[in-house]
Short mmCIF file of C-alpha atoms in Angstrom, two decimals:
data_model
loop_
_atom_site.label_atom_id
_atom_site.label_comp_id
_atom_site.label_asym_id
_atom_site.label_seq_id
_atom_site.Cartn_x
_atom_site.Cartn_y
_atom_site.Cartn_z
CA MET H 1148 160.06 246.88 214.92
CA LYS H 1149 159.41 244.72 217.98
CA PHE H 1150 158.59 241.74 215.74
CA SER H 1151 161.86 242.13 213.80
CA ARG H 1152 163.89 242.22 217.01
CA TRP H 1153 162.30 238.99 218.27
CA ALA H 1154 162.81 237.35 214.87
CA LEU H 1155 166.51 238.30 214.98
CA ILE H 1156 166.90 236.83 218.51
CA ILE H 1157 165.19 233.56 217.47
CA THR H 1158 167.44 233.34 214.41
CA LEU H 1159 170.59 233.83 216.54
CA VAL H 1160 169.46 231.17 219.01
CA ASN H 1161 168.85 228.71 216.17
CA VAL H 1162 172.32 229.43 214.75
CA LEU H 1163 173.95 228.88 218.17
CA LEU H 1164 172.04 225.63 218.65
CA TYR H 1165 173.13 224.49 215.20
CA VAL H 1166 176.77 225.27 215.91
CA GLU H 1167 176.59 223.48 219.26
CA LYS H 1168 175.00 220.45 217.66
CA CYS H 1169 177.46 220.22 214.80
CA SER H 1170 180.65 221.12 216.63
CA ALA H 1171 183.40 218.64 217.22
CA SER H 1172 186.23 218.91 219.72
CA LEU H 1173 189.59 219.63 218.07
CA ASN H 1174 192.99 220.39 219.60
CA LEU H 1175 196.00 221.41 217.50
CA TYR H 1176 199.18 222.55 219.20
CA LEU H 1177 202.96 222.38 219.53
CA ARG H 1178 204.17 220.28 222.42
CA THR H 1179 206.53 221.60 225.06
CA GLN H 1180 209.54 219.85 223.51
CA GLU H 1181 208.83 221.42 220.09
CA VAL H 1182 208.36 224.95 221.49
CA GLN H 1183 211.55 224.53 223.51
CA ARG H 1184 213.40 223.46 220.36
CA LEU H 1185 212.06 226.30 218.19
CA LEU H 1186 211.76 229.20 220.63
CA GLY H 1187 213.69 228.11 223.74
CA VAL H 1188 210.56 228.40 225.90
CA PRO H 1189 209.28 225.39 227.95
CA ALA H 1190 205.57 225.79 227.14
CA GLU H 1191 202.89 224.48 224.81
CA MET H 1192 201.57 226.64 221.95
CA TYR H 1193 197.93 226.03 221.08
CA TYR H 1194 196.57 226.92 217.64
CA ILE H 1195 193.20 225.32 218.42
CA ARG H 1196 192.02 224.38 221.90
CA ASP H 1197 188.60 222.73 222.14
CA ASP H 1198 187.61 224.23 218.73
CA LEU H 1199 188.67 227.76 219.74
CA ILE H 1200 191.18 229.13 217.20
CA SER H 1201 194.01 231.32 218.51
CA LEU H 1202 194.53 234.00 215.87
CA HIS H 1203 197.49 235.36 217.82
CA ALA H 1204 199.32 232.02 217.54
CA LEU H 1205 198.43 231.63 213.83
CA ASN H 1206 199.66 235.13 212.98
CA PHE H 1207 202.99 234.52 214.72
CA THR H 1208 205.79 233.72 212.23
CA ILE H 1209 208.45 231.43 213.72
CA GLN H 1210 212.02 231.95 212.53
CA LEU H 1211 213.86 228.67 211.83
CA THR H 1212 217.60 228.18 211.99
CA PRO H 1213 219.40 226.37 209.12
CA LYS H 1214 219.79 223.22 211.26
CA ILE H 1215 216.04 222.75 211.85
CA ASN H 1216 214.75 220.48 209.08
CA ASP H 1217 211.67 218.97 210.75
CA LEU H 1218 208.56 220.60 212.22
CA TYR H 1219 206.25 218.69 214.59
CA PHE H 1220 202.53 219.36 215.13
CA THR H 1221 200.26 217.53 217.58
CA TRP H 1222 196.50 217.16 217.10
CA GLU H 1223 193.50 215.13 218.21
CA ASN H 1224 189.74 215.02 217.64
CA THR H 1225 188.10 214.16 220.98
CA GLY H 1226 184.57 214.50 219.62
CA GLY H 1227 182.50 211.78 218.09
CA THR H 1228 182.26 213.34 214.61
CA LYS H 1229 184.95 213.04 211.93
CA ILE H 1230 186.79 216.18 210.81
CA PRO H 1231 188.16 215.79 207.24
CA TYR H 1232 191.33 217.69 206.41
CA SER H 1233 193.66 218.47 203.52
CA LEU H 1234 197.25 219.63 203.91
CA GLU H 1235 199.33 221.73 201.52
CA ILE H 1236 202.88 223.08 201.90
CA ASN H 1237 204.30 225.95 199.81
CA THR H 1238 207.66 227.71 199.79
CA SER H 1239 208.65 231.05 198.30
CA ASN H 1240 211.62 229.52 196.44
CA SER H 1241 211.69 225.88 195.36
CA ALA H 1242 215.39 226.11 194.47
CA VAL H 1243 216.29 226.77 198.10
CA ILE H 1244 213.89 224.18 199.58
CA PRO H 1245 213.33 221.80 196.64
CA LYS H 1246 211.18 219.27 198.48
CA THR H 1247 208.77 219.32 201.39
CA ASP H 1248 207.26 216.20 202.87
CA VAL H 1249 204.94 215.02 205.64
CA ASN H 1250 204.75 211.65 207.40
CA ILE H 1251 200.96 211.52 207.15
CA SER H 1252 198.53 211.54 204.26
CA THR H 1253 197.83 214.98 202.79
CA THR H 1254 194.11 214.21 202.96
CA GLY H 1255 192.13 212.31 205.55
CA SER H 1256 190.45 212.77 208.93
CA VAL H 1257 191.88 214.18 212.15
CA PRO H 1258 192.78 211.17 214.38
CA SER H 1259 190.68 210.47 217.47
CA VAL H 1260 193.80 209.85 219.57
CA THR H 1261 196.67 212.21 220.23
CA GLN H 1262 199.06 212.09 217.26
CA THR H 1263 202.19 214.03 216.33
CA PHE H 1264 202.97 214.48 212.64
CA MET H 1265 206.11 215.85 211.00
CA VAL H 1266 206.68 218.33 208.17
CA ALA H 1267 210.12 218.09 206.53
CA VAL H 1268 211.58 221.38 205.19
CA ALA H 1269 215.25 220.62 204.47
CA CYS H 1270 217.36 223.12 202.52
CA SER H 1271 219.12 222.16 199.29
CA GLY H 1272 222.45 223.51 200.55
CA LEU H 1273 223.11 225.13 197.15
CA VAL H 1274 221.62 228.59 197.67
CA GLU H 1275 221.88 231.11 200.48
CA GLU H 1276 218.52 232.80 201.01
CA GLU H 1277 215.70 233.35 203.49
CA VAL H 1278 212.62 231.34 202.49
CA GLN H 1279 208.99 231.81 203.48
CA ILE H 1280 207.23 228.50 204.30
CA SER H 1281 203.44 228.36 204.30
CA ILE H 1282 201.64 225.32 205.71
CA ASN H 1283 197.94 225.40 204.80
CA LEU H 1284 195.58 223.10 206.68
CA ASN H 1285 191.96 222.94 205.47
CA LEU H 1286 189.52 221.58 208.07
CA THR H 1287 185.89 220.70 207.31
CA PHE H 1288 183.73 220.76 210.44
CA PRO H 1289 180.43 218.86 210.82
CA ASN H 1290 178.37 221.86 209.71
CA ASP H 1291 180.23 221.80 206.32
CA ASN H 1292 182.08 224.92 207.38
CA THR H 1293 185.65 224.80 206.02
CA ASN H 1294 188.37 226.71 207.84
CA THR H 1295 191.84 227.23 206.40
CA LEU H 1296 194.65 227.53 208.93
CA LYS H 1297 197.90 229.06 207.68
CA PHE H 1298 201.07 228.35 209.65
CA SER H 1299 203.89 230.66 208.67
CA ARG H 1300 207.57 229.80 209.08
CA ARG H 1301 210.65 231.71 207.86
CA LYS H 1302 213.85 229.71 207.38
CA THR H 1303 217.38 230.87 206.62
CA CYS H 1304 219.19 228.49 204.26
CA LEU H 1305 222.96 228.55 203.64
CA ASP H 1306 225.20 227.62 200.73
CA GLU H 1307 227.19 224.68 202.09
CA ASN H 1308 229.96 225.26 199.50
CA ILE H 1309 230.87 228.57 201.15
CA LYS H 1310 232.58 228.77 204.54
CA ASN H 1311 229.89 230.19 206.75
CA TYR H 1312 232.16 231.86 209.21
CA VAL H 1313 234.01 235.12 209.61
CA GLU H 1314 237.42 235.36 211.21
CA ILE H 1315 237.27 237.86 214.02
CA ASN H 1316 240.16 238.94 216.16
CA THR H 1317 238.60 238.66 219.56
CA LEU H 1318 241.69 239.75 221.51
CA PRO H 1319 241.90 243.46 222.34
CA GLN H 1320 244.82 245.37 220.82
CA PHE H 1321 247.24 246.35 223.54
CA THR H 1322 249.83 249.00 222.76
CA ASN H 1323 252.15 248.67 225.77
CA PRO H 1324 254.36 245.86 227.16
CA SER H 1325 252.70 245.90 230.60
CA SER H 1326 249.39 244.79 229.09
CA ILE H 1327 251.08 241.88 227.29
CA PHE H 1328 252.75 240.86 230.56
CA PHE H 1329 249.36 240.96 232.32
CA ILE H 1330 247.87 238.59 229.69
CA ALA H 1331 250.78 236.17 230.09
CA ILE H 1332 250.30 236.07 233.89
CA CYS H 1333 246.53 235.39 233.52
CA CYS H 1334 247.15 232.54 231.05
CA ALA H 1335 249.72 230.98 233.39
CA VAL H 1336 247.31 231.13 236.34
CA ILE H 1337 244.52 229.52 234.29
CA LEU H 1338 246.84 226.73 233.09
CA ILE H 1339 248.02 225.98 236.64
CA SER H 1340 244.40 225.89 237.89
CA ILE H 1341 243.43 223.38 235.19
CA LEU H 1342 246.39 221.16 236.08
CA VAL H 1343 245.49 221.23 239.80
CA ILE H 1344 241.85 220.30 239.07
CA PHE H 1345 242.94 217.46 236.77
CA ILE H 1346 245.35 216.04 239.37
CA THR H 1347 242.69 216.31 242.12
CA ILE H 1348 240.07 214.47 240.06
CA ASN H 1349 242.47 211.63 239.25
CA PHE H 1350 243.53 211.34 242.89
CA LEU H 1351 239.90 211.13 244.08
CA ARG H 1352 239.08 208.56 241.39
CA TYR H 1353 242.07 206.42 242.38
CA LYS H 1354 241.10 206.66 246.04
CA LYS H 1355 237.52 205.63 245.25
CA ILE H 1356 238.71 202.60 243.27
CA ARG H 1357 241.00 201.49 246.10
CA SER H 1358 238.23 201.85 248.68
CA THR H 1359 235.84 199.88 246.46
CA GLU H 1360 238.35 197.07 246.01
CA SER H 1361 239.10 196.92 249.72
CA GLY H 1362 235.40 196.75 250.59
CA ALA H 1363 234.49 194.15 247.98
CA SER H 1364 234.74 191.31 250.47
CA GLU H 1365 232.40 192.95 252.97
CA PRO H 1366 228.89 191.47 253.20
CA THR H 1367 226.10 193.41 251.51
CA ASN H 1368 222.62 194.09 252.84
CA THR H 1369 220.25 191.86 250.89
CA THR H 1370 217.10 193.16 252.55
CA THR H 1371 217.26 196.59 250.96
CA THR H 1372 214.14 197.41 248.93
CA THR H 1373 214.84 197.80 245.22
CA PHE H 1374 212.80 200.13 243.04
CA LEU H 1375 211.34 199.70 239.58
CA ALA H 1376 213.06 202.95 238.64
CA ALA H 1377 216.09 202.53 240.87
CA LEU H 1378 218.66 204.05 238.53
CA PRO H 1379 218.82 207.88 238.74
CA ARG H 1380 217.33 209.65 235.74
CA ASN H 1381 219.38 212.84 235.84
CA SER H 1382 222.87 211.33 235.82
CA VAL H 1383 224.79 211.29 232.57
CA ASN H 1384 227.60 209.01 233.72
CA ALA H 1385 227.45 206.50 230.91
CA SER H 1386 228.83 203.00 230.51
CA SER H 1387 228.79 200.90 227.35
CA TYR H 1388 226.87 197.73 226.58
CA GLY H 1389 230.04 195.72 226.30
CA SER H 1390 228.36 192.44 227.20
CA PHE H 1391 225.57 192.63 224.59
CA ARG H 1392 225.49 190.35 221.57
CA ARG H 1393 226.08 192.54 218.50
CA MET H 1394 227.83 195.27 220.59
CA PRO H 1395 225.17 198.03 220.33
CA SER H 1396 226.31 201.63 220.59
CA TYR H 1397 223.79 202.75 223.22
CA SER H 1398 224.89 203.69 226.74
CA LEU H 1399 223.16 203.31 230.09
CA ILE H 1400 222.89 206.11 232.60
CA ASP H 1401 224.58 204.67 235.65
CA ASP H 1402 227.60 202.59 236.63
CA ARG H 1403 225.26 200.17 238.39
CA SER H 1404 224.01 198.82 235.06
CA LYS H 1405 225.91 195.51 235.02
CA ASP H 1406 222.90 193.54 236.25
CA LEU H 1407 220.67 195.29 233.69
CA GLN H 1408 223.13 194.44 230.91
CA GLU H 1409 223.04 190.78 231.90
CA ARG H 1410 219.23 190.79 231.90
CA ILE H 1411 219.06 192.33 228.44
CA THR H 1412 221.61 189.82 227.16
CA GLU H 1413 219.41 186.95 228.37
CA LEU H 1414 216.37 188.32 226.50
CA THR H 1415 218.04 189.55 223.30
CA ILE H 1416 216.84 188.07 219.99
CA GLN H 1417 217.92 188.79 216.44
CA ARG H 1418 216.17 191.64 214.62
CA PHE H 1419 215.10 189.54 211.62
CA ARG H 1420 212.80 187.57 213.95
CA VAL H 1421 210.73 190.71 214.67
CA ARG H 1422 208.10 192.19 212.35
CA LEU H 1423 206.24 195.48 212.89
CA SER H 1424 202.60 195.59 211.77
CA SER H 1425 200.77 198.76 212.87
CA ILE H 1426 201.25 201.72 215.21
CA ILE H 1427 199.07 201.63 218.34
CA LEU H 1428 200.40 204.73 220.14
CA GLU H 1429 202.83 207.44 219.06
CA GLY H 1430 204.48 210.36 220.83
CA THR H 1431 207.21 212.84 219.98
CA PHE H 1432 209.93 210.20 220.04
CA GLY H 1433 208.24 207.04 221.40
CA ARG H 1434 206.19 204.53 219.45
CA VAL H 1435 204.17 201.43 220.36
CA TYR H 1436 203.51 198.87 217.61
CA GLN H 1437 201.55 195.68 217.27
CA GLY H 1438 203.71 193.08 215.59
CA SER H 1439 205.03 189.55 215.80
CA TYR H 1440 208.21 187.59 216.35
CA ILE H 1441 209.44 184.07 215.64
CA ASN H 1442 210.05 182.34 218.97
CA GLU H 1443 212.55 179.58 219.79
CA GLU H 1444 210.08 176.96 218.55
CA GLU H 1445 209.95 178.74 215.16
CA LYS H 1446 206.33 179.74 215.79
CA GLU H 1447 205.01 183.24 215.12
CA GLU H 1448 203.78 185.01 218.26
CA THR H 1449 201.79 188.28 218.38
CA VAL H 1450 203.45 190.93 220.53
CA ILE H 1451 203.40 194.59 221.54
CA ILE H 1452 206.62 196.40 220.60
CA LYS H 1453 207.91 199.55 222.33
CA THR H 1454 210.61 201.54 220.57
CA VAL H 1455 211.77 205.10 219.84
CA ALA H 1456 212.11 207.18 216.69
CA ASP H 1457 215.44 207.69 214.96
CA HIS H 1458 215.74 211.23 216.35
CA ALA H 1459 215.55 210.04 219.99
CA SER H 1460 218.52 210.95 222.17
CA GLN H 1461 220.88 208.55 223.95
CA ILE H 1462 219.23 209.32 227.29
CA GLN H 1463 215.76 208.58 225.90
CA ILE H 1464 217.00 205.23 224.57
CA SER H 1465 218.63 204.43 227.91
CA LEU H 1466 215.43 205.27 229.82
CA LEU H 1467 213.42 203.04 227.48
CA LEU H 1468 215.70 200.09 228.26
CA GLN H 1469 216.01 200.88 231.96
CA GLU H 1470 212.28 201.30 232.61
CA GLY H 1471 211.25 198.54 230.20
CA MET H 1472 213.40 196.00 232.05
CA ALA H 1473 211.90 197.03 235.42
CA MET H 1474 209.50 194.05 235.55
CA TYR H 1475 211.93 191.53 234.10
CA SER H 1476 211.30 187.90 235.18
CA LEU H 1477 208.11 188.71 237.11
CA ASN H 1478 205.48 185.99 236.73
CA HIS H 1479 201.94 186.99 237.68
CA LYS H 1480 198.72 186.97 235.67
CA ASN H 1481 198.05 190.62 236.53
CA ILE H 1482 201.52 191.87 235.55
CA LEU H 1483 202.61 192.44 231.94
CA SER H 1484 206.30 191.57 232.02
CA ILE H 1485 208.76 192.10 229.17
CA LEU H 1486 209.09 189.11 226.84
CA ARG H 1487 212.08 189.78 224.62
CA VAL H 1488 214.50 192.54 223.57
CA SER H 1489 215.94 193.17 220.11
CA ILE H 1490 219.10 195.27 220.04
CA GLU H 1491 221.41 195.70 217.10
CA ASP H 1492 224.06 198.33 216.47
CA HIS H 1493 222.99 201.59 214.79
CA THR H 1494 219.30 200.75 215.20
CA THR H 1495 216.74 201.66 217.83
CA PRO H 1496 216.00 198.94 220.41
CA TYR H 1497 212.75 196.94 220.37
CA LEU H 1498 211.07 195.87 223.63
CA LEU H 1499 208.59 193.01 223.13
CA TYR H 1500 205.60 192.29 225.38
CA PRO H 1501 202.92 189.56 225.18
CA PHE H 1502 199.72 190.64 223.39
CA ASP H 1503 196.25 189.26 224.09
CA ASN H 1504 193.95 191.90 222.55
CA ASN H 1505 194.77 194.19 225.46
CA LYS H 1506 194.57 197.97 225.28
CA ASN H 1507 195.92 200.81 227.34
CA LEU H 1508 193.60 201.20 230.34
CA LYS H 1509 193.50 205.01 230.26
CA ILE H 1510 192.58 205.16 226.57
CA PHE H 1511 190.04 202.35 227.09
CA LEU H 1512 188.34 204.29 229.91
CA GLN H 1513 188.26 207.50 227.87
CA LYS H 1514 186.62 205.69 224.95
CA CYS H 1515 183.95 204.31 227.27
CA LYS H 1516 182.66 207.87 227.57
CA VAL H 1517 181.90 208.27 223.88
CA SER H 1518 181.53 204.79 222.41
CA SER H 1519 180.83 201.16 223.15
CA GLU H 1520 184.37 200.06 222.29
CA GLY H 1521 185.65 197.43 224.70
CA VAL H 1522 182.32 197.02 226.50
CA HIS H 1523 178.76 197.40 225.27
CA HIS H 1524 177.58 199.33 228.28
CA THR H 1525 178.76 201.83 230.84
CA LEU H 1526 181.11 200.33 233.41
CA THR H 1527 179.27 199.23 236.51
CA THR H 1528 180.53 199.65 240.06
CA GLN H 1529 180.95 195.87 240.23
CA GLU H 1530 183.24 195.91 237.17
CA VAL H 1531 185.24 198.84 238.53
CA VAL H 1532 185.82 197.05 241.84
CA HIS H 1533 186.74 193.84 239.99
CA MET H 1534 189.44 195.70 238.02
CA ALA H 1535 190.69 197.40 241.19
CA LEU H 1536 191.03 194.02 242.92
CA GLN H 1537 193.20 192.74 240.04
CA ILE H 1538 195.49 195.76 240.34
CA ILE H 1539 195.75 195.19 244.10
CA LYS H 1540 196.83 191.57 243.51
CA ALA H 1541 199.54 192.76 241.11
CA MET H 1542 200.81 195.32 243.64
CA GLN H 1543 200.78 192.73 246.43
CA TYR H 1544 203.03 190.56 244.28
CA LEU H 1545 205.37 193.49 243.51
CA HIS H 1546 205.71 194.45 247.17
CA LYS H 1547 206.29 190.81 248.08
CA LYS H 1548 209.23 190.92 245.66
CA HIS H 1549 210.48 194.10 247.43
CA LEU H 1550 209.68 196.23 244.38
CA LEU H 1551 207.99 199.63 244.27
CA HIS H 1552 206.22 200.82 241.14
CA LYS H 1553 206.47 204.60 241.78
CA ASP H 1554 204.24 205.42 238.76
CA LEU H 1555 201.02 203.47 239.31
CA ALA H 1556 198.28 204.95 237.10
CA ALA H 1557 195.73 203.93 234.46
CA ARG H 1558 198.21 204.82 231.69
CA ASN H 1559 200.54 202.12 233.03
CA CYS H 1560 197.95 199.33 232.92
CA VAL H 1561 196.37 197.33 230.08
CA VAL H 1562 192.94 195.71 229.87
CA ASP H 1563 191.38 193.15 227.52
CA GLU H 1564 187.80 192.66 226.30
CA LYS H 1565 186.90 190.63 229.39
CA LEU H 1566 188.15 193.42 231.68
CA ASN H 1567 191.22 191.48 232.77
CA VAL H 1568 193.75 194.07 233.94
CA GLN H 1569 197.55 193.90 234.00
CA VAL H 1570 199.99 196.40 235.52
CA THR H 1571 202.87 197.40 233.21
CA ASP H 1572 206.12 199.35 233.49
CA ASN H 1573 206.22 203.07 232.72
CA ALA H 1574 208.49 202.93 229.66
CA LEU H 1575 207.56 205.73 227.17
CA SER H 1576 204.70 206.99 229.39
CA ARG H 1577 206.21 210.48 229.70
CA ASP H 1578 206.22 210.81 225.93
CA LEU H 1579 202.88 209.12 225.17
CA PHE H 1580 200.98 210.92 227.97
CA PRO H 1581 202.83 214.25 228.36
CA SER H 1582 199.92 216.01 230.09
CA ASP H 1583 200.25 213.57 233.03
CA TYR H 1584 203.84 214.61 233.79
CA HIS H 1585 205.25 217.92 234.93
CA CYS H 1586 208.69 219.35 235.61
CA LEU H 1587 208.85 221.41 238.82
CA GLY H 1588 212.13 223.11 238.00
CA ASP H 1589 214.29 220.07 238.84
CA ASN H 1590 214.78 218.92 235.23
CA GLU H 1591 212.76 215.76 235.87
CA ASN H 1592 209.29 214.98 234.52
CA ARG H 1593 207.25 213.40 237.30
CA PRO H 1594 203.60 212.27 237.62
CA VAL H 1595 203.00 215.14 240.05
CA LYS H 1596 199.25 214.64 240.49
CA TRP H 1597 199.59 210.92 241.23
CA LEU H 1598 202.39 211.29 243.80
CA ALA H 1599 202.03 211.04 247.56
CA LEU H 1600 202.87 214.20 249.50
CA GLU H 1601 206.20 212.84 250.78
CA SER H 1602 207.17 211.73 247.26
CA LEU H 1603 206.26 215.11 245.83
CA VAL H 1604 208.16 217.14 248.44
CA HIS H 1605 211.07 214.90 249.47
CA LYS H 1606 211.17 212.37 246.57
CA SER H 1607 210.68 209.69 249.20
CA PHE H 1608 209.04 206.43 248.06
CA ALA H 1609 207.76 203.46 250.04
CA CYS H 1610 204.87 200.99 249.92
CA ALA H 1611 202.61 203.73 251.32
CA SER H 1612 203.38 206.01 248.35
CA ASP H 1613 202.19 203.29 245.95
CA ILE H 1614 199.01 203.10 248.09
CA TRP H 1615 198.42 206.84 247.49
CA SER H 1616 198.85 206.39 243.72
CA PHE H 1617 196.42 203.46 243.80
CA GLY H 1618 193.82 205.78 245.34
CA VAL H 1619 194.22 208.16 242.38
CA LEU H 1620 194.00 205.18 239.99
CA LEU H 1621 190.77 204.08 241.66
CA TRP H 1622 189.48 207.64 241.14
CA GLU H 1623 190.44 207.32 237.45
CA LEU H 1624 188.44 204.10 237.17
CA THR H 1625 185.31 205.70 238.61
CA THR H 1626 185.59 208.86 236.47
CA LEU H 1627 186.54 207.07 233.22
CA ALA H 1628 190.06 208.53 233.26
CA GLN H 1629 189.40 212.18 233.96
CA GLN H 1630 192.50 214.27 234.75
CA PRO H 1631 192.99 214.51 238.54
CA TYR H 1632 193.35 217.99 240.06
CA ILE H 1633 192.87 219.49 236.59
CA GLU H 1634 192.24 222.96 238.02
CA ILE H 1635 195.36 222.96 240.22
CA ASP H 1636 198.70 224.25 238.98
CA PRO H 1637 201.41 221.56 239.34
CA PHE H 1638 203.62 223.99 241.28
CA GLU H 1639 200.82 224.45 243.83
CA MET H 1640 200.09 220.74 244.38
CA ALA H 1641 202.29 220.35 247.48
CA ALA H 1642 200.67 223.31 249.25
CA TYR H 1643 197.22 222.15 248.15
CA LEU H 1644 197.74 218.70 249.67
CA LYS H 1645 199.34 220.08 252.83
CA ASP H 1646 196.21 222.18 253.40
CA GLY H 1647 194.21 218.94 253.47
CA TYR H 1648 192.50 219.21 250.08
CA ARG H 1649 191.92 216.03 248.07
CA LEU H 1650 190.06 214.84 244.97
CA ALA H 1651 186.28 215.22 245.15
CA GLN H 1652 183.91 212.23 245.23
CA PRO H 1653 183.02 211.31 241.62
CA ILE H 1654 179.41 211.32 240.46
CA ASN H 1655 177.65 207.98 241.04
CA CYS H 1656 180.59 206.74 243.12
CA PRO H 1657 179.35 204.80 246.20
CA ASP H 1658 180.36 206.18 249.58
CA GLU H 1659 182.08 202.88 250.43
CA LEU H 1660 184.33 203.15 247.39
CA PHE H 1661 185.19 206.81 247.97
CA ALA H 1662 186.02 206.03 251.60
CA VAL H 1663 188.68 203.60 250.33
CA MET H 1664 190.20 206.39 248.20
CA ALA H 1665 190.19 208.79 251.15
CA TYR H 1666 192.07 206.27 253.33
CA CYS H 1667 194.74 205.98 250.61
CA TRP H 1668 195.29 209.74 250.76
CA ALA H 1669 195.97 210.01 254.49
CA MET H 1670 198.52 212.73 255.26
CA SER H 1671 200.70 210.38 257.30
CA ALA H 1672 202.10 207.33 255.49
CA GLU H 1673 201.60 205.21 258.63
CA GLU H 1674 197.86 205.89 258.57
CA ARG H 1675 197.36 204.54 255.06
CA PRO H 1676 196.17 200.95 254.59
CA THR H 1677 198.29 198.18 253.09
CA PHE H 1678 197.33 196.44 249.85
CA THR H 1679 196.38 193.39 251.90
CA GLN H 1680 193.92 195.48 253.93
CA LEU H 1681 192.60 197.09 250.74
CA HIS H 1682 192.06 193.66 249.22
CA VAL H 1683 190.05 192.47 252.21
CA CYS H 1684 187.94 195.65 252.21
CA LEU H 1685 187.21 195.73 248.46
CA GLN H 1686 186.67 191.97 248.26
CA GLU H 1687 183.96 192.27 250.92
CA PHE H 1688 182.39 195.20 249.04
CA TYR H 1689 182.57 193.21 245.77
CA THR H 1690 180.82 190.24 247.42
CA GLN H 1691 177.99 192.51 248.56
CA LEU H 1692 177.63 193.94 245.03
CA THR H 1693 177.33 190.47 243.46
CA LYS H 1694 174.30 189.76 245.63
CA TYR H 1695 172.32 192.33 243.63
CA VAL H 1696 171.20 192.07 240.02
#
């Protein structure tokens, strides 16, 4: 009996060791935007998180409205072992939903980078019926164990030839003249109120125009600092691109867009000169391609192309243009400035950037953990400091031009095979790296865990706030792009920082380098160093490192 018990324990241990050895790391979930669209709840829904399957989520049947024709799933394999899959979609009535489609192959391997794929389930519009949709995903893990995940959806389809409405008399039936008189009085009061509001708005608008015209001759302050994201992101006051070639139908977000329109006009090229080759990064609505374009000398030039999907909203298109043009006309070897823009009516805009075998710095650092891609060894302290010095030079140039970045992070930098780093704008970053941005109830996604305390609390930005973000970026370099403050809830970040807590010193990070980070995170903005001081300090440290083999 005692021997059998020990044999059972040894067998269980061997099984656990086998599972640990053969396991991969798989995440499969619905992003916040998708859950908000389907259920009206701003939260992510995980079906698999780090290989742990949520049976509760899988057993939950989501009801789809007739207008929802596309379903979006996000997945990634962060382990080093491939996970083959096969995908099958079935419906309970093919006459109601005659065709289902996906924008990925039905067989293949789970991608090693975060990817969102789409399942199309459009109704025929000929039959009115509720249809059961079953999406079956077969996953084969490294231990040859195949799991079948079944996602259940129920969709109501309508017959478009029938008027899908019912006439309802919403007014109560009154049986006496006094009630009718009361209704008439209420309608008159409402009509008068609307007229008064309309007249007031027009009067204020006329007064504003007159005051603007009268103050046009007054001198303006040319020393005011401009921001890379100067236009407000929450305003919906739109103006048209009247000055563009081809008269595109997009709209910008602010009246102060005249200068931006002129910049885009200067860079605009015809669409037939641009050719898309392959997708590098993809989000819910944003996409980054490698491609080429024919320049003015009729020579083909390799470029990076940022654009959005066809289902992107007007505001998302406007933000792409606004943030993509942030570094227009900047000329520095450590800054990746926009090269060209392609805008034509009824098509999504293309933003073109120079390409020199550079990759996103955050993804590059993450891959250094698991493979030799990019470099054939683990990054040394000397290489980390060298990259940090290049970023400092770029930020010195930006501040010299009276520009603030406001979103300095590894995701907004690129690096090539020789570890040459360039700082980029933050166009599409919210969509491509959604876990780095959070909304704190103000309807604005912000890089909460990269922001200085004053930026987080008061939305106040200055050179010192970019210094704080650089400290977090330096921490990313030394940790190979780990998530900062991963255990802290975004809503608690302000209180956490006010209490004096900061990021911990990374493993194998020299004390001299961590001291630089700590100076960047001083509570008072006046106590933080400038980029010039940081350059002197890190350059001296880099010189000392080069003395050793």
